[in-house]
mmCIF file of C-alpha atoms in Angstrom:
data_model
loop_
_atom_site.group_PDB
_atom_site.id
_atom_site.type_symbol
_atom_site.label_atom_id
_atom_site.label_comp_id
_atom_site.label_asym_id
_atom_site.label_seq_id
_atom_site.Cartn_x
_atom_site.Cartn_y
_atom_site.Cartn_z
ATOM 1 C CA UNK E 1238 160.354 37.967 87.849
ATOM 2 C CA UNK E 1239 160.389 36.158 84.481
ATOM 3 C CA UNK E 1240 157.324 38.115 83.410
ATOM 4 C CA UNK E 1241 158.974 41.370 84.467
ATOM 5 C CA UNK E 1242 162.084 40.581 82.436
ATOM 6 C CA UNK E 1243 160.022 39.811 79.347
ATOM 7 C CA UNK E 1244 158.076 43.030 79.721
ATOM 8 C CA UNK E 1245 161.245 45.095 80.169
ATOM 9 C CA UNK E 1246 162.836 43.378 77.163
ATOM 10 C CA UNK E 1247 159.751 44.122 75.073
ATOM 11 C CA UNK E 1248 159.882 47.794 76.015
ATOM 12 C CA UNK E 1249 163.586 47.974 75.183
ATOM 13 C CA UNK E 1250 162.904 46.431 71.769
ATOM 14 C CA UNK E 1251 160.170 49.001 71.141
ATOM 15 C CA UNK E 1252 162.455 51.873 72.161
ATOM 16 C CA UNK E 1253 165.323 50.631 69.973
ATOM 17 C CA UNK E 1254 162.965 50.095 67.044
ATOM 18 C CA UNK E 1255 161.610 53.631 67.366
ATOM 19 C CA UNK E 1256 165.106 55.081 67.454
ATOM 20 C CA UNK E 1257 166.180 52.985 64.467
ATOM 21 C CA UNK E 1258 163.199 54.095 62.410
ATOM 22 C CA UNK E 1259 163.633 57.770 63.180
ATOM 23 C CA UNK E 1260 167.403 57.870 62.706
ATOM 24 C CA UNK E 1261 167.897 55.305 59.959
ATOM 25 C CA UNK E 1262 164.658 55.737 58.060
ATOM 26 C CA UNK E 1263 164.517 59.521 57.948
ATOM 27 C CA UNK E 1264 167.977 60.814 58.754
ATOM 28 C CA UNK E 1265 167.959 63.685 61.237
ATOM 29 C CA UNK E 1266 170.683 65.635 59.453
ATOM 30 C CA UNK E 1267 168.475 65.953 56.390
ATOM 31 C CA UNK E 1268 165.432 66.795 58.483
ATOM 32 C CA UNK E 1269 167.185 69.545 60.431
ATOM 33 C CA UNK E 1270 168.724 70.987 57.280
ATOM 34 C CA UNK E 1271 165.314 71.206 55.605
ATOM 35 C CA UNK E 1272 163.672 72.576 58.729
ATOM 36 C CA UNK E 1273 166.093 75.507 58.753
ATOM 37 C CA UNK E 1274 164.771 76.635 55.377
ATOM 38 C CA UNK E 1275 161.101 75.786 55.942
ATOM 39 C CA UNK E 1276 158.224 77.869 57.289
ATOM 40 C CA UNK E 1277 157.877 76.247 60.694
ATOM 41 C CA UNK E 1278 154.519 77.903 61.435
ATOM 42 C CA UNK E 1279 153.044 76.126 58.422
ATOM 43 C CA UNK E 1280 154.954 72.888 58.966
ATOM 44 C CA UNK E 1281 153.619 72.643 62.537
ATOM 45 C CA UNK E 1282 150.294 71.602 61.021
ATOM 46 C CA UNK E 1283 151.871 68.438 59.551
ATOM 47 C CA UNK E 1284 152.159 66.419 62.789
ATOM 48 C CA UNK E 1285 148.763 67.766 63.816
ATOM 49 C CA UNK E 1286 147.184 66.306 60.685
ATOM 50 C CA UNK E 1287 148.927 62.971 61.258
ATOM 51 C CA UNK E 1288 147.716 62.901 64.877
ATOM 52 C CA UNK E 1289 144.132 63.637 63.827
ATOM 53 C CA UNK E 1290 144.323 60.813 61.280
ATOM 54 C CA UNK E 1291 145.410 58.399 64.016
ATOM 55 C CA UNK E 1292 142.600 59.579 66.286
ATOM 56 C CA UNK E 1293 140.038 59.083 63.507
ATOM 57 C CA UNK E 1294 141.436 55.613 62.788
ATOM 58 C CA UNK E 1295 141.276 54.655 66.449
ATOM 59 C CA UNK E 1296 137.663 55.783 66.710
ATOM 60 C CA UNK E 1297 136.751 53.992 63.497
ATOM 61 C CA UNK E 1298 138.253 50.783 64.848
ATOM 62 C CA UNK E 1299 136.362 51.164 68.118
ATOM 63 C CA UNK E 1300 133.056 51.729 66.310
ATOM 64 C CA UNK E 1301 133.677 48.786 63.968
ATOM 65 C CA UNK E 1302 134.208 46.567 67.012
ATOM 66 C CA UNK E 1303 131.040 47.897 68.616
ATOM 67 C CA UNK E 1304 132.707 49.126 71.814
ATOM 68 C CA UNK E 1305 131.458 51.990 73.970
ATOM 69 C CA UNK E 1306 133.277 55.302 73.605
ATOM 70 C CA UNK E 1307 133.849 55.589 77.361
ATOM 71 C CA UNK E 1308 134.381 51.964 78.317
ATOM 72 C CA UNK E 1309 137.613 50.144 79.048
ATOM 73 C CA UNK E 1310 137.179 48.055 75.909
ATOM 74 C CA UNK E 1311 136.995 51.240 73.832
ATOM 75 C CA UNK E 1312 140.299 52.409 75.315
ATOM 76 C CA UNK E 1313 141.820 49.008 74.556
ATOM 77 C CA UNK E 1314 140.671 49.194 70.916
ATOM 78 C CA UNK E 1315 142.173 52.666 70.483
ATOM 79 C CA UNK E 1316 145.512 51.701 72.040
ATOM 80 C CA UNK E 1317 145.660 48.551 69.935
ATOM 81 C CA UNK E 1318 145.128 50.629 66.781
ATOM 82 C CA UNK E 1319 147.803 53.152 67.756
ATOM 83 C CA UNK E 1320 150.197 50.336 68.676
ATOM 84 C CA UNK E 1321 149.565 48.756 65.292
ATOM 85 C CA UNK E 1322 151.303 51.786 63.745
ATOM 86 C CA UNK E 1323 154.571 50.238 64.943
ATOM 87 C CA UNK E 1324 153.636 46.891 63.378
ATOM 88 C CA UNK E 1325 152.680 48.544 60.090
ATOM 89 C CA UNK E 1326 155.943 50.484 59.937
ATOM 90 C CA UNK E 1327 158.417 47.860 61.105
ATOM 91 C CA UNK E 1328 157.244 44.485 59.858
ATOM 92 C CA UNK E 1329 157.359 43.339 56.246
ATOM 93 C CA UNK E 1330 153.783 43.332 54.918
ATOM 94 C CA UNK E 1331 152.953 45.260 58.083
ATOM 95 C CA UNK E 1332 149.695 46.636 56.670
ATOM 96 C CA UNK E 1333 148.284 43.119 56.887
ATOM 97 C CA UNK E 1334 149.977 42.360 60.199
ATOM 98 C CA UNK E 1335 148.629 45.564 61.737
ATOM 99 C CA UNK E 1336 145.038 44.398 61.487
ATOM 100 C CA UNK E 1337 145.972 41.016 62.939
ATOM 101 C CA UNK E 1338 147.717 42.727 65.857
ATOM 102 C CA UNK E 1339 144.597 44.791 66.642
ATOM 103 C CA UNK E 1340 142.389 41.690 66.520
ATOM 104 C CA UNK E 1341 144.755 39.779 68.809
ATOM 105 C CA UNK E 1342 145.050 42.623 71.336
ATOM 106 C CA UNK E 1343 141.302 43.193 71.495
ATOM 107 C CA UNK E 1344 140.462 39.483 71.751
ATOM 108 C CA UNK E 1345 142.400 39.360 75.024
ATOM 109 C CA UNK E 1346 139.297 40.884 76.616
ATOM 110 C CA UNK E 1347 137.306 38.111 78.240
ATOM 111 C CA UNK E 1348 134.010 39.182 76.621
ATOM 112 C CA UNK E 1349 135.376 39.458 73.064
ATOM 113 C CA UNK E 1350 135.885 36.308 71.030
ATOM 114 C CA UNK E 1351 138.548 35.994 68.361
ATOM 115 C CA UNK E 1352 135.857 35.731 65.674
ATOM 116 C CA UNK E 1353 134.192 38.972 66.794
ATOM 117 C CA UNK E 1354 137.535 40.796 66.940
ATOM 118 C CA UNK E 1355 138.602 39.566 63.493
ATOM 119 C CA UNK E 1356 135.198 40.459 62.013
ATOM 120 C CA UNK E 1357 135.302 43.995 63.404
ATOM 121 C CA UNK E 1358 138.853 44.583 62.200
ATOM 122 C CA UNK E 1359 138.045 43.074 58.794
ATOM 123 C CA UNK E 1360 135.055 45.374 58.399
ATOM 124 C CA UNK E 1361 137.146 48.418 59.314
ATOM 125 C CA UNK E 1362 140.024 47.494 56.995
ATOM 126 C CA UNK E 1363 137.633 46.966 54.070
ATOM 127 C CA UNK E 1364 135.935 50.319 54.662
ATOM 128 C CA UNK E 1365 139.341 52.018 54.867
ATOM 129 C CA UNK E 1366 140.328 50.481 51.531
ATOM 130 C CA UNK E 1367 137.077 51.649 49.957
ATOM 131 C CA UNK E 1368 137.537 55.138 51.417
ATOM 132 C CA UNK E 1369 141.032 55.392 49.912
ATOM 133 C CA UNK E 1370 139.597 54.551 46.485
ATOM 134 C CA UNK E 1371 136.869 57.185 46.933
ATOM 135 C CA UNK E 1372 139.266 59.916 48.086
ATOM 136 C CA UNK E 1373 141.805 59.125 45.378
ATOM 137 C CA UNK E 1374 139.108 58.860 42.712
ATOM 138 C CA UNK E 1375 137.627 62.220 43.671
ATOM 139 C CA UNK E 1376 141.121 63.716 43.539
ATOM 140 C CA UNK E 1377 141.714 62.273 40.052
ATOM 141 C CA UNK E 1378 138.394 63.665 38.807
ATOM 142 C CA UNK E 1379 139.249 67.093 40.253
ATOM 143 C CA UNK E 1380 142.660 67.019 38.562
ATOM 144 C CA UNK E 1381 141.005 66.153 35.237
ATOM 145 C CA UNK E 1382 138.409 68.918 35.695
ATOM 146 C CA UNK E 1383 141.230 71.425 36.243
ATOM 147 C CA UNK E 1384 142.847 70.427 32.961
ATOM 148 C CA UNK E 1385 145.376 67.935 34.283
ATOM 149 C CA UNK E 1386 146.010 64.444 32.951
ATOM 150 C CA UNK E 1387 145.617 61.832 35.709
ATOM 151 C CA UNK E 1388 145.331 58.967 33.197
ATOM 152 C CA UNK E 1389 148.439 57.226 34.556
ATOM 153 C CA UNK E 1390 146.825 56.900 37.988
ATOM 154 C CA UNK E 1391 143.292 56.046 36.831
ATOM 155 C CA UNK E 1392 144.421 52.512 35.991
ATOM 156 C CA UNK E 1393 145.601 52.044 39.572
ATOM 157 C CA UNK E 1394 142.222 53.031 40.996
ATOM 158 C CA UNK E 1395 140.417 50.766 38.527
ATOM 159 C CA UNK E 1396 142.679 47.877 39.514
ATOM 160 C CA UNK E 1397 142.148 48.672 43.179
ATOM 161 C CA UNK E 1398 138.385 48.657 42.656
ATOM 162 C CA UNK E 1399 138.764 45.233 41.077
ATOM 163 C CA UNK E 1400 140.713 44.040 44.124
ATOM 164 C CA UNK E 1401 137.921 45.240 46.418
ATOM 165 C CA UNK E 1402 135.398 43.377 44.269
ATOM 166 C CA UNK E 1403 137.485 40.199 44.461
ATOM 167 C CA UNK E 1404 137.714 40.498 48.261
ATOM 168 C CA UNK E 1405 133.946 40.962 48.515
ATOM 169 C CA UNK E 1406 133.346 37.981 46.201
ATOM 170 C CA UNK E 1407 135.735 35.851 48.279
ATOM 171 C CA UNK E 1408 133.761 36.783 51.393
ATOM 172 C CA UNK E 1409 130.514 35.715 49.726
ATOM 173 C CA UNK E 1410 132.054 32.371 48.715
ATOM 174 C CA UNK E 1411 133.420 31.778 52.212
ATOM 175 C CA UNK E 1412 129.982 32.488 53.608
ATOM 176 C CA UNK E 1413 128.333 30.081 51.171
ATOM 177 C CA UNK E 1414 130.797 27.226 51.763
ATOM 178 C CA UNK E 1415 131.440 27.526 55.488
ATOM 179 C CA UNK E 1416 131.389 23.758 55.992
ATOM 180 C CA UNK E 1417 134.143 23.114 53.449
ATOM 181 C CA UNK E 1418 136.184 26.024 54.796
ATOM 182 C CA UNK E 1419 135.849 24.732 58.362
ATOM 183 C CA UNK E 1420 137.038 21.278 57.271
ATOM 184 C CA UNK E 1421 140.041 22.759 55.437
ATOM 185 C CA UNK E 1422 141.022 24.930 58.418
ATOM 186 C CA UNK E 1423 140.776 21.921 60.727
ATOM 187 C CA UNK E 1424 143.096 19.879 58.521
ATOM 188 C CA UNK E 1425 145.618 22.722 58.263
ATOM 189 C CA UNK E 1426 145.535 23.309 62.047
ATOM 190 C CA UNK E 1427 146.100 19.608 62.610
ATOM 191 C CA UNK E 1428 149.166 19.653 60.381
ATOM 192 C CA UNK E 1429 150.530 22.758 62.132
ATOM 193 C CA UNK E 1430 149.654 21.652 65.670
ATOM 194 C CA UNK E 1431 153.299 21.315 66.874
ATOM 195 C CA UNK E 1432 153.947 24.910 65.811
ATOM 196 C CA UNK E 1433 150.648 26.324 67.087
ATOM 197 C CA UNK E 1434 151.094 24.863 70.558
ATOM 198 C CA UNK E 1435 154.388 26.754 70.818
ATOM 199 C CA UNK E 1436 153.465 30.160 69.372
ATOM 200 C CA UNK E 1437 149.710 30.542 69.984
ATOM 201 C CA UNK E 1438 148.887 31.616 73.530
ATOM 202 C CA UNK E 1439 146.094 29.505 74.988
ATOM 203 C CA UNK E 1440 146.023 27.020 72.119
ATOM 204 C CA UNK E 1441 145.196 23.607 73.576
ATOM 205 C CA UNK E 1442 145.210 21.509 70.394
ATOM 206 C CA UNK E 1443 141.433 21.016 70.586
ATOM 207 C CA UNK E 1444 140.236 22.551 67.326
ATOM 208 C CA UNK E 1445 137.517 20.346 65.935
ATOM 209 C CA UNK E 1446 135.552 21.078 62.772
ATOM 210 C CA UNK E 1447 132.442 22.000 64.777
ATOM 211 C CA UNK E 1448 134.408 24.556 66.778
ATOM 212 C CA UNK E 1449 135.813 26.129 63.622
ATOM 213 C CA UNK E 1450 132.343 26.234 62.097
ATOM 214 C CA UNK E 1451 130.999 28.054 65.167
ATOM 215 C CA UNK E 1452 133.790 30.585 64.814
ATOM 216 C CA UNK E 1453 132.940 31.178 61.149
ATOM 217 C CA UNK E 1454 129.244 31.544 61.982
ATOM 218 C CA UNK E 1455 130.095 34.102 64.648
ATOM 219 C CA UNK E 1456 132.418 35.960 62.236
ATOM 220 C CA UNK E 1457 129.785 36.373 59.528
ATOM 221 C CA UNK E 1458 127.029 37.146 62.021
ATOM 222 C CA UNK E 1459 129.168 39.943 63.471
ATOM 223 C CA UNK E 1460 129.708 41.390 59.987
ATOM 224 C CA UNK E 1461 125.962 41.216 59.296
ATOM 225 C CA UNK E 1462 125.159 43.066 62.504
ATOM 226 C CA UNK E 1463 127.702 45.715 61.594
ATOM 227 C CA UNK E 1464 126.216 46.218 58.124
ATOM 228 C CA UNK E 1465 122.658 46.224 59.491
ATOM 229 C CA UNK E 1466 123.372 48.883 62.129
ATOM 230 C CA UNK E 1467 123.008 51.905 59.862
ATOM 231 C CA UNK E 1468 124.083 54.521 62.390
ATOM 232 C CA UNK E 1469 127.185 52.602 63.403
ATOM 233 C CA UNK E 1470 128.116 51.851 59.790
ATOM 234 C CA UNK E 1471 127.722 55.508 58.774
ATOM 235 C CA UNK E 1472 129.985 56.645 61.626
ATOM 236 C CA UNK E 1473 132.584 54.073 60.613
ATOM 237 C CA UNK E 1474 132.498 55.184 56.957
ATOM 238 C CA UNK E 1475 132.764 58.841 58.004
ATOM 239 C CA UNK E 1476 135.743 58.059 60.283
ATOM 240 C CA UNK E 1477 137.524 56.263 57.435
ATOM 241 C CA UNK E 1478 137.136 59.240 55.095
ATOM 242 C CA UNK E 1479 138.198 61.692 57.812
ATOM 243 C CA UNK E 1480 141.292 59.580 58.469
ATOM 244 C CA UNK E 1481 142.283 59.611 54.792
ATOM 245 C CA UNK E 1482 141.646 63.340 54.436
ATOM 246 C CA UNK E 1483 143.738 64.027 57.532
ATOM 247 C CA UNK E 1484 146.572 61.982 56.012
ATOM 248 C CA UNK E 1485 146.576 64.556 53.203
ATOM 249 C CA UNK E 1486 147.349 67.443 55.562
ATOM 250 C CA UNK E 1487 151.003 66.550 56.346
ATOM 251 C CA UNK E 1488 151.978 66.357 52.657
ATOM 252 C CA UNK E 1489 150.035 69.491 51.698
ATOM 253 C CA UNK E 1490 151.540 71.673 54.438
ATOM 254 C CA UNK E 1491 155.028 70.162 54.000
ATOM 255 C CA UNK E 1492 154.923 71.332 50.378
ATOM 256 C CA UNK E 1493 153.706 74.774 51.416
ATOM 257 C CA UNK E 1494 156.386 75.013 54.097
ATOM 258 C CA UNK E 1495 159.127 74.852 51.454
ATOM 259 C CA UNK E 1496 157.307 77.204 49.080
ATOM 260 C CA UNK E 1497 155.768 74.635 46.733
ATOM 261 C CA UNK E 1498 152.074 75.234 46.074
ATOM 262 C CA UNK E 1499 150.222 72.093 44.950
ATOM 263 C CA UNK E 1500 146.506 71.565 44.414
ATOM 264 C CA UNK E 1501 144.777 69.608 47.212
ATOM 265 C CA UNK E 1502 143.387 67.330 44.481
ATOM 266 C CA UNK E 1503 146.918 66.364 43.443
ATOM 267 C CA UNK E 1504 147.781 65.638 47.079
ATOM 268 C CA UNK E 1505 144.693 63.407 47.350
ATOM 269 C CA UNK E 1506 145.884 61.376 44.380
ATOM 270 C CA UNK E 1507 149.503 61.244 45.556
ATOM 271 C CA UNK E 1508 148.753 60.045 49.087
ATOM 272 C CA UNK E 1509 146.281 57.348 48.037
ATOM 273 C CA UNK E 1510 148.576 56.091 45.271
ATOM 274 C CA UNK E 1511 151.459 55.952 47.742
ATOM 275 C CA UNK E 1512 149.263 53.695 49.867
ATOM 276 C CA UNK E 1513 149.403 51.094 47.090
ATOM 277 C CA UNK E 1514 153.212 51.208 47.276
ATOM 278 C CA UNK E 1515 153.034 49.928 50.862
ATOM 279 C CA UNK E 1516 152.303 46.518 49.388
ATOM 280 C CA UNK E 1517 156.083 46.283 48.841
ATOM 281 C CA UNK E 1518 157.266 44.607 52.078
ATOM 282 C CA UNK E 1519 159.760 47.187 53.334
ATOM 283 C CA UNK E 1520 159.729 48.853 56.783
ATOM 284 C CA UNK E 1521 157.638 52.046 56.678
ATOM 285 C CA UNK E 1522 157.493 51.660 52.905
ATOM 286 C CA UNK E 1523 160.776 53.592 52.765
ATOM 287 C CA UNK E 1524 161.707 53.744 49.117
ATOM 288 C CA UNK E 1525 158.575 52.592 47.258
ATOM 289 C CA UNK E 1526 156.289 55.081 49.031
ATOM 290 C CA UNK E 1527 158.676 57.966 48.373
ATOM 291 C CA UNK E 1528 159.033 56.995 44.722
ATOM 292 C CA UNK E 1529 155.244 56.799 44.348
ATOM 293 C CA UNK E 1530 154.730 60.193 45.987
ATOM 294 C CA UNK E 1531 157.438 61.856 43.959
ATOM 295 C CA UNK E 1532 156.313 60.224 40.732
ATOM 296 C CA UNK E 1533 152.711 61.409 41.061
ATOM 297 C CA UNK E 1534 153.731 64.942 42.085
ATOM 298 C CA UNK E 1535 156.189 65.256 39.192
ATOM 299 C CA UNK E 1536 153.612 63.875 36.739
ATOM 300 C CA UNK E 1537 150.785 66.172 37.839
ATOM 301 C CA UNK E 1538 152.678 69.374 38.658
ATOM 302 C CA UNK E 1539 155.351 71.492 36.926
ATOM 303 C CA UNK E 1540 157.781 70.934 39.807
ATOM 304 C CA UNK E 1541 160.960 68.876 39.555
ATOM 305 C CA UNK E 1542 162.120 66.138 41.901
ATOM 306 C CA UNK E 1543 164.722 68.540 43.318
ATOM 307 C CA UNK E 1544 162.039 71.049 44.296
ATOM 308 C CA UNK E 1545 159.899 68.345 45.889
ATOM 309 C CA UNK E 1546 162.627 66.427 47.737
ATOM 310 C CA UNK E 1547 162.752 68.696 50.793
ATOM 311 C CA UNK E 1548 158.977 68.601 51.196
ATOM 312 C CA UNK E 1549 158.932 64.809 50.964
ATOM 313 C CA UNK E 1550 161.605 64.517 53.661
ATOM 314 C CA UNK E 1551 159.618 66.818 55.951
ATOM 315 C CA UNK E 1552 156.403 64.961 55.178
ATOM 316 C CA UNK E 1553 157.842 61.537 55.947
ATOM 317 C CA UNK E 1554 159.546 62.734 59.123
ATOM 318 C CA UNK E 1555 156.341 64.270 60.506
ATOM 319 C CA UNK E 1556 154.316 61.162 59.715
ATOM 320 C CA UNK E 1557 156.806 58.722 61.176
ATOM 321 C CA UNK E 1558 157.426 60.866 64.245
ATOM 322 C CA UNK E 1559 153.744 60.925 65.182
ATOM 323 C CA UNK E 1560 153.176 57.263 64.360
ATOM 324 C CA UNK E 1561 156.112 55.904 66.315
ATOM 325 C CA UNK E 1562 155.516 58.189 69.299
ATOM 326 C CA UNK E 1563 151.817 57.328 69.531
ATOM 327 C CA UNK E 1564 152.450 53.681 68.714
ATOM 328 C CA UNK E 1565 155.295 53.346 71.191
ATOM 329 C CA UNK E 1566 153.268 54.935 73.994
ATOM 330 C CA UNK E 1567 150.294 52.714 73.177
ATOM 331 C CA UNK E 1568 152.418 49.553 73.226
ATOM 332 C CA UNK E 1569 153.997 50.677 76.484
ATOM 333 C CA UNK E 1570 150.576 50.827 78.166
ATOM 334 C CA UNK E 1571 148.764 48.092 76.229
ATOM 335 C CA UNK E 1572 149.301 45.482 78.935
ATOM 336 C CA UNK E 1573 147.745 47.843 81.471
ATOM 337 C CA UNK E 1574 144.763 48.471 79.190
ATOM 338 C CA UNK E 1575 144.265 44.755 78.541
ATOM 339 C CA UNK E 1576 144.494 43.961 82.250
ATOM 340 C CA UNK E 1577 141.915 46.649 82.998
ATOM 341 C CA UNK E 1578 139.688 45.315 80.250
ATOM 342 C CA UNK E 1579 139.875 41.803 81.630
ATOM 343 C CA UNK E 1580 138.847 43.123 85.034
ATOM 344 C CA UNK E 1581 136.050 45.241 83.534
#
């Protein structure tokens, strides 16, 4: 009965959170007012694009983890990715927490270790970051070729490239000094043991340096297998680019729906730049993301903020609607998927 109460409470929290995001974050009065004046036949493509982006992300995650397309573990990976949309939108710094949620959910499968799950998710997140830089960079080059001036955004992509390089260098250093890293993790875990025994399911306090070292070895070996499997890596890279391109569709058609024609290249730059704004720890990036989108569109087009405001409201509502619906449904059935995976 206790388990049932916890599960019901969790579902209620999810439902309330979804309602709060849709009503408080978007504001249905504004949405309905803008919908009355918009071309609904065009706008209908916005949630479709967002849904396709989620599907591509779920498949990319599954491939990165090395799960079969038709197996129970593959279904678990997809649902975990969709459910992470709630984490990314509701928690501060949710973009980081989303990956951790996927790794945790997938590692509940008896045949998947935590190290393997974290390695697969890490590989996918890194490829997604690289794909955003590629898509945004191509968009900036296209804007420049058409006579625009994307110089204000070029610095962001250069800085982002530097961040990717730093992450890669950090990975190389961790690989080279696994022994020292294992010793440091062991000391930290020892200091936090009273907390870990309370919040970490299955944690038994037995985390010796040798055990941590085995986990690190497994983590880096999983990443090496992923990089060495050319077919799998190519599919993952393709899925990441498809996901980013599909994220462009909702903004592009939302602009068209209110009669604002914007180059697809400008949309590519705007959406990828707005991704950087999600680093500001606010639920759904409400505020910083909108400012980033509006700022890029105003800078690269002749349209004013007033002309773009309706499109941005429609864009954000379509994105959040799809994400919270898919994420809520995935969280609702995640326990079932995990139970099936454990029995697989």
